[in-house]
Short mmCIF file of C-alpha atoms in Angstrom, two decimals:
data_model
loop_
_atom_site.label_atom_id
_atom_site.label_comp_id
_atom_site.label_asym_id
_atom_site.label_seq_id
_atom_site.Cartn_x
_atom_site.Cartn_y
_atom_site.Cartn_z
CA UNK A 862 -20.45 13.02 -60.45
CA UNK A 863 -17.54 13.55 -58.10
CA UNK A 864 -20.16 13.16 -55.28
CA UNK A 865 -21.03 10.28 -56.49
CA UNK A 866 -17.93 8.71 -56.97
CA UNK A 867 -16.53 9.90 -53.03
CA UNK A 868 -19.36 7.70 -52.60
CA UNK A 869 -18.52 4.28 -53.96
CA UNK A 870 -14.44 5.44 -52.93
CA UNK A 871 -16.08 5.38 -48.88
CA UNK A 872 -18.33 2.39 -49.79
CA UNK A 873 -15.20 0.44 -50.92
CA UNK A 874 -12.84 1.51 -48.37
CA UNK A 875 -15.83 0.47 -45.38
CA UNK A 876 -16.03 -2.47 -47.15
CA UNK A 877 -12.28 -3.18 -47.22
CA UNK A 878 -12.17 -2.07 -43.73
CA UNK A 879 -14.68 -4.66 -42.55
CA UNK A 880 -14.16 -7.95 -44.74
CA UNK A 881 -11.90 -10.32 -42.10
CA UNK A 882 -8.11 -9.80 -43.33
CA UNK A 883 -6.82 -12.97 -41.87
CA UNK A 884 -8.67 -15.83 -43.36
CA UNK A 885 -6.29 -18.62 -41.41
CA UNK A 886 -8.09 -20.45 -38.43
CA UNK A 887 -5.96 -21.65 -35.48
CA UNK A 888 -6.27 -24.11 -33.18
CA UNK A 889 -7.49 -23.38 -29.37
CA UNK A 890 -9.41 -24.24 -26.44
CA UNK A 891 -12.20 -22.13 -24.97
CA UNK A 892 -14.55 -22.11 -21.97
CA UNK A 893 -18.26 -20.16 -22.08
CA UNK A 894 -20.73 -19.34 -19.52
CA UNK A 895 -24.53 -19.42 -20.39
CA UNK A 896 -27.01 -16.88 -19.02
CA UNK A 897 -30.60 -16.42 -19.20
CA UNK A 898 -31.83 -13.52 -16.82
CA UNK A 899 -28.68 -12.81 -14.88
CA UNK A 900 -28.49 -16.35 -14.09
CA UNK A 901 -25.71 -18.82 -15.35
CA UNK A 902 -27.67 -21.85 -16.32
CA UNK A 903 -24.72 -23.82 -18.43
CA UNK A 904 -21.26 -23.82 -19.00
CA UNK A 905 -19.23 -25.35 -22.37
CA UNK A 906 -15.90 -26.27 -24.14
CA UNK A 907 -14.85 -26.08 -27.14
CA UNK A 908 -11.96 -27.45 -28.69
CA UNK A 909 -10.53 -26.46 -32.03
CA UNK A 910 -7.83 -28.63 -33.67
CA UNK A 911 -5.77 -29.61 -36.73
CA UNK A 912 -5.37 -33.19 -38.04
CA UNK A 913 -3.78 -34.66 -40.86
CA UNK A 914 -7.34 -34.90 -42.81
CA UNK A 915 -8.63 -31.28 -41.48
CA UNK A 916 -9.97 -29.81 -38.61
CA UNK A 917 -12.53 -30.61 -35.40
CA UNK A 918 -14.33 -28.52 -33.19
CA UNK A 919 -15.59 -30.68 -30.49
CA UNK A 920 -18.16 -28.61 -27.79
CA UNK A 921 -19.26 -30.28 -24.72
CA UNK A 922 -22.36 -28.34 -22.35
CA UNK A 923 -23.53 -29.59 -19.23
CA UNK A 924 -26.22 -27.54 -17.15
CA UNK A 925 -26.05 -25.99 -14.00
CA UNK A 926 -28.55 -25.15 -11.14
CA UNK A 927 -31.89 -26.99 -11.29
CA UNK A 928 -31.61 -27.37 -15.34
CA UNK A 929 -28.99 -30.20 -14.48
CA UNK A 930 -32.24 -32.46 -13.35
CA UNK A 931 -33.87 -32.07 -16.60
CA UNK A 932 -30.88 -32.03 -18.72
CA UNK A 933 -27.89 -34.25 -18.37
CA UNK A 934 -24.89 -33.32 -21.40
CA UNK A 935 -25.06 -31.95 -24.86
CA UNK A 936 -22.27 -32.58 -27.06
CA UNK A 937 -21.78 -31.35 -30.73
CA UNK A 938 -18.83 -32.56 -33.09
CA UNK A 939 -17.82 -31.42 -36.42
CA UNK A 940 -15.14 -32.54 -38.97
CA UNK A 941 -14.51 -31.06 -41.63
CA UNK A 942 -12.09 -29.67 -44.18
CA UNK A 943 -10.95 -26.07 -44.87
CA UNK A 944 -9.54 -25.57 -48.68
CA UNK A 945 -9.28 -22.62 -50.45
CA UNK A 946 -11.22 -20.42 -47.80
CA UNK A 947 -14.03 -22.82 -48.49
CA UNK A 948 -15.74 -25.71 -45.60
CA UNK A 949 -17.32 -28.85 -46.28
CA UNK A 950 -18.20 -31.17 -43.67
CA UNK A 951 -17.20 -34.85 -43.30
CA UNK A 952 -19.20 -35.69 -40.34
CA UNK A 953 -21.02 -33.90 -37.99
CA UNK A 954 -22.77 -35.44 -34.74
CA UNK A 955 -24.99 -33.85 -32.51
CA UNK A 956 -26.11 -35.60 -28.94
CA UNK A 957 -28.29 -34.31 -26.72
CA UNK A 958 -28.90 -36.19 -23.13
CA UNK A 959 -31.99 -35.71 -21.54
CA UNK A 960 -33.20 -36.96 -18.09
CA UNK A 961 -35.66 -39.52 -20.09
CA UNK A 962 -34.27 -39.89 -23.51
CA UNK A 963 -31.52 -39.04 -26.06
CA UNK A 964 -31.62 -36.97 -29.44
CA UNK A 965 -29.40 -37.70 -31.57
CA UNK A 966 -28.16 -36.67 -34.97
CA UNK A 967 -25.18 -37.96 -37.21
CA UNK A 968 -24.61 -36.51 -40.66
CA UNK A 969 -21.72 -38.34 -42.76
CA UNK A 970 -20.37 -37.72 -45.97
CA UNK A 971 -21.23 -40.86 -48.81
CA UNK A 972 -20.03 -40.10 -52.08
CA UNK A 973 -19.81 -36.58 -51.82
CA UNK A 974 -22.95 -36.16 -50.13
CA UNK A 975 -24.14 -35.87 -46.56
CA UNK A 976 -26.61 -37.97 -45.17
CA UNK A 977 -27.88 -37.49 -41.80
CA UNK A 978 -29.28 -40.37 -39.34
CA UNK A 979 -31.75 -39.01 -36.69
CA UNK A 980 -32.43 -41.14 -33.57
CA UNK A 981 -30.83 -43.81 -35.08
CA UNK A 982 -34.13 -44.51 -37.21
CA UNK A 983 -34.59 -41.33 -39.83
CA UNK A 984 -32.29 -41.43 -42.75
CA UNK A 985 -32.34 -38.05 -44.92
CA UNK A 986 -30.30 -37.65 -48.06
CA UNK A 987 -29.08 -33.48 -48.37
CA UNK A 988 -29.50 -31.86 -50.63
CA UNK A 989 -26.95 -30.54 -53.11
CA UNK A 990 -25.13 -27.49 -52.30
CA UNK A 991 -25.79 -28.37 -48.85
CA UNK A 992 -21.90 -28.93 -47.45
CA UNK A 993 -21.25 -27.16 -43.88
CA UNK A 994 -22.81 -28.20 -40.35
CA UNK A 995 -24.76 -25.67 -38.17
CA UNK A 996 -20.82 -25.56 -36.04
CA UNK A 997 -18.94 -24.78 -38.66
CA UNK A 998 -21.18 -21.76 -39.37
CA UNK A 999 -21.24 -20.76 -35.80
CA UNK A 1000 -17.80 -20.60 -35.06
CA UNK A 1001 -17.19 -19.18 -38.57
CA UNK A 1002 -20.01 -16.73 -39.14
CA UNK A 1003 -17.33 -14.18 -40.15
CA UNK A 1004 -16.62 -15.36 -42.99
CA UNK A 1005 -19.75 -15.40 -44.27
CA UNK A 1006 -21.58 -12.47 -43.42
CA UNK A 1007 -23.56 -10.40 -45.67
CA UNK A 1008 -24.57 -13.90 -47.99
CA UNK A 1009 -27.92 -14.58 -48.10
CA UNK A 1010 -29.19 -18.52 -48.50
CA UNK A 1011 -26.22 -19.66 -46.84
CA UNK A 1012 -26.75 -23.67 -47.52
CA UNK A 1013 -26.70 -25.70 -44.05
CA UNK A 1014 -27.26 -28.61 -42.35
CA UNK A 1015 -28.87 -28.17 -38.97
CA UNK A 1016 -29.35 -31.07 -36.37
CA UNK A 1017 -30.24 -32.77 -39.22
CA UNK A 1018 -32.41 -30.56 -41.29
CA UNK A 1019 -31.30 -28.31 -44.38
CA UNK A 1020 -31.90 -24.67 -43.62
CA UNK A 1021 -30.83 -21.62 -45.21
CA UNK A 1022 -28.76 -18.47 -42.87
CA UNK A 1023 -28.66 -15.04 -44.18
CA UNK A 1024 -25.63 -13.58 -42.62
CA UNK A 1025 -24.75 -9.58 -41.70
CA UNK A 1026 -22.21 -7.32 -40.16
CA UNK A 1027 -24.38 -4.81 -38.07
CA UNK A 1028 -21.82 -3.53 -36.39
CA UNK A 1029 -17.85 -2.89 -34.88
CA UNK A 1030 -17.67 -2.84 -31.28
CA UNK A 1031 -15.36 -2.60 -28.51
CA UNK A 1032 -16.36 -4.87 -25.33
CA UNK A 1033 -14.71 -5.84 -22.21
CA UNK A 1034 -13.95 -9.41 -22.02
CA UNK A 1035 -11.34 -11.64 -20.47
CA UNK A 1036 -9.24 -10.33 -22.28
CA UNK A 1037 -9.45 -6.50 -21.59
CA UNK A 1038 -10.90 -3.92 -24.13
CA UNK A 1039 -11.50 -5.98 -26.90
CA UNK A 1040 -12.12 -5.25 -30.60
CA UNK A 1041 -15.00 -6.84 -31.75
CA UNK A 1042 -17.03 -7.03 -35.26
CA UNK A 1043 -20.60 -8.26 -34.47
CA UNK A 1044 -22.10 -10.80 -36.65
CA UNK A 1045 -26.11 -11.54 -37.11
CA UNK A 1046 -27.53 -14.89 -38.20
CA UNK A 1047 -30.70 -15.29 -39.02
CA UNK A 1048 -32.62 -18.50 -40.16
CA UNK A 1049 -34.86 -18.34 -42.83
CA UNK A 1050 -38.76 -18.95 -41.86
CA UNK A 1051 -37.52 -19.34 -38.45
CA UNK A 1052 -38.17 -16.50 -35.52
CA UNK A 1053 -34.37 -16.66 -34.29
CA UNK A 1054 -31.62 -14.98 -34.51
CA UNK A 1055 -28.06 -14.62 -33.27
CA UNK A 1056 -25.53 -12.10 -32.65
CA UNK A 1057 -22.36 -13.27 -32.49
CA UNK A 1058 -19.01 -11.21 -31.29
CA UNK A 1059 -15.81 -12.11 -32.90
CA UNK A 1060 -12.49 -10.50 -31.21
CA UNK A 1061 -10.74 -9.34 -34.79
CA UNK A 1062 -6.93 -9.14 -32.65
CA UNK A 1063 -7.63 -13.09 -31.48
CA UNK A 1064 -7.93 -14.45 -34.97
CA UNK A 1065 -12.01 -13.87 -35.24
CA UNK A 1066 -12.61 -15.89 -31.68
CA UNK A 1067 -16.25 -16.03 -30.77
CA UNK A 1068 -16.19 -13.91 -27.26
CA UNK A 1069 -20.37 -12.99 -26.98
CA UNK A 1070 -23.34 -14.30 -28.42
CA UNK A 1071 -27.27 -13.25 -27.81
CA UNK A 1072 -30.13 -15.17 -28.97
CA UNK A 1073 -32.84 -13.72 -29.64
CA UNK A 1074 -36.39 -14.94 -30.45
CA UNK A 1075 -38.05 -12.00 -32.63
CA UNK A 1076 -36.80 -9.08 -30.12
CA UNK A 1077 -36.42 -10.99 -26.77
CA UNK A 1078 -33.00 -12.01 -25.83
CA UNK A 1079 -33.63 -15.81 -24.80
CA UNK A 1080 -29.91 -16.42 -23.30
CA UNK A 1081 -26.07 -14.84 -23.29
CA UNK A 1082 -22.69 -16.47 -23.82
CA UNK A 1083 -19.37 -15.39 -22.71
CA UNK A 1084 -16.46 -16.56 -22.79
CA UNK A 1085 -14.48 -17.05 -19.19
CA UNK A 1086 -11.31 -18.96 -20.78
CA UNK A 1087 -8.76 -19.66 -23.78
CA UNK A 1088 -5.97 -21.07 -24.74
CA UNK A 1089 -4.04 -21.00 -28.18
CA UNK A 1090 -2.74 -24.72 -28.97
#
């Protein structure tokens, strides 16, 4: 019995331990490098800021090297609000310039539900429950990890993200030794996943991510600058 309950004592106190203390976001700018076989092949910004109605993150990526004549700009936008530790999206837009053509997504709230227009042609209605963007669960994946069926909206599509802390870590980025809690995202009924490296002394700030597809890493990201706004 007092095994047992040493047990759920070191259980809680891991758990206590782990959970993100600081549930604030702040506003900043970052830069990331892209790279797929020891070869930078993009670079991005992101932008996070505070408004009177909520917040934006606003990411712009362009290619670089020979990728740049196949791909032009990709630039993904989220609004949203953040109440009571809780996100819901107010519009979300997702462009993607190719050489030859131009995806495009835009989800909008109407009446307390989103509704997404693809390509400027496909209108789908989301499904209850379905409230956050693909960004917002990106940037934030922190906050949600170890939930299963994580409800979200994705270019478009509704999708479900199972969430998990796998690990602490300490890495060196551009800011030194950093302290690190790494987060994996996976996508139901899809082959990908993410790891995602949030520095816990720079308010949770996505430094590192891998994706993989099944157990091949398909690209890096790093981050190369940052400023707090």
């Amino acid at each position: 019995m007092y095994v047992m309950y040493q047990k759920i004592i070191t259980f809680a106190l891991i758990v206590y331990i782990t959970i993100p203390i600081c549930l604030a976001i702040e506003p900043y700018t970052a830069e990331y490098k892209f790279i797929k076989n020891s070869i930078k092949f993009a670079e991005s910004q992101h932008s996070l800021k505070k408004h009177n109605l909520g917040w934006t993150i606003n990411t712009s990526t362009e290619p670089a090297g020979i990728l740049s004549l196949i791909y032009k700009k990709r630039t993904e936008n989220s609004f949203f609000t953040f109440k009571d530790n809780f996100f819901k999206t107010i519009e979300y837009s997702f462009i993607n310039y190719k050489s030859d053509e131009i995806e495009k997504v835009i989800t909008r709230s109407n009446n307390n539900n989103l509704i997404s227009i693809i390509n400027d042609t496909t209108k789908k209605e989301h499904s209850k429950g379905y409230e956050i963007d693909r960004l917002i669960a990106q940037f934030f994946g922190y906050k949600f990890f170890n939930l299963d069926n994580v409800q979200v909206i994705d270019k478009g599509r509704d999708r479900k993200y199972i969430f998990k802390q796998v690990k602490s870590e300490n890495i060196s980025t551009i800011f030194g030794d950093t302290k690190t809690i790494v987060v994996q995202k996976n996508i139901v009924d899809s082959k990908r996943k993410t790891l995602t490296w949030y520095a816990i002394d720079y308010n949770y700030l996505p430094v590192k991510i891998e994706q993989y597809r099944l157990t091949k890493l398909k690209f890096s990201a790093h981050i190369t600058k940052y400023n707090k706004n």
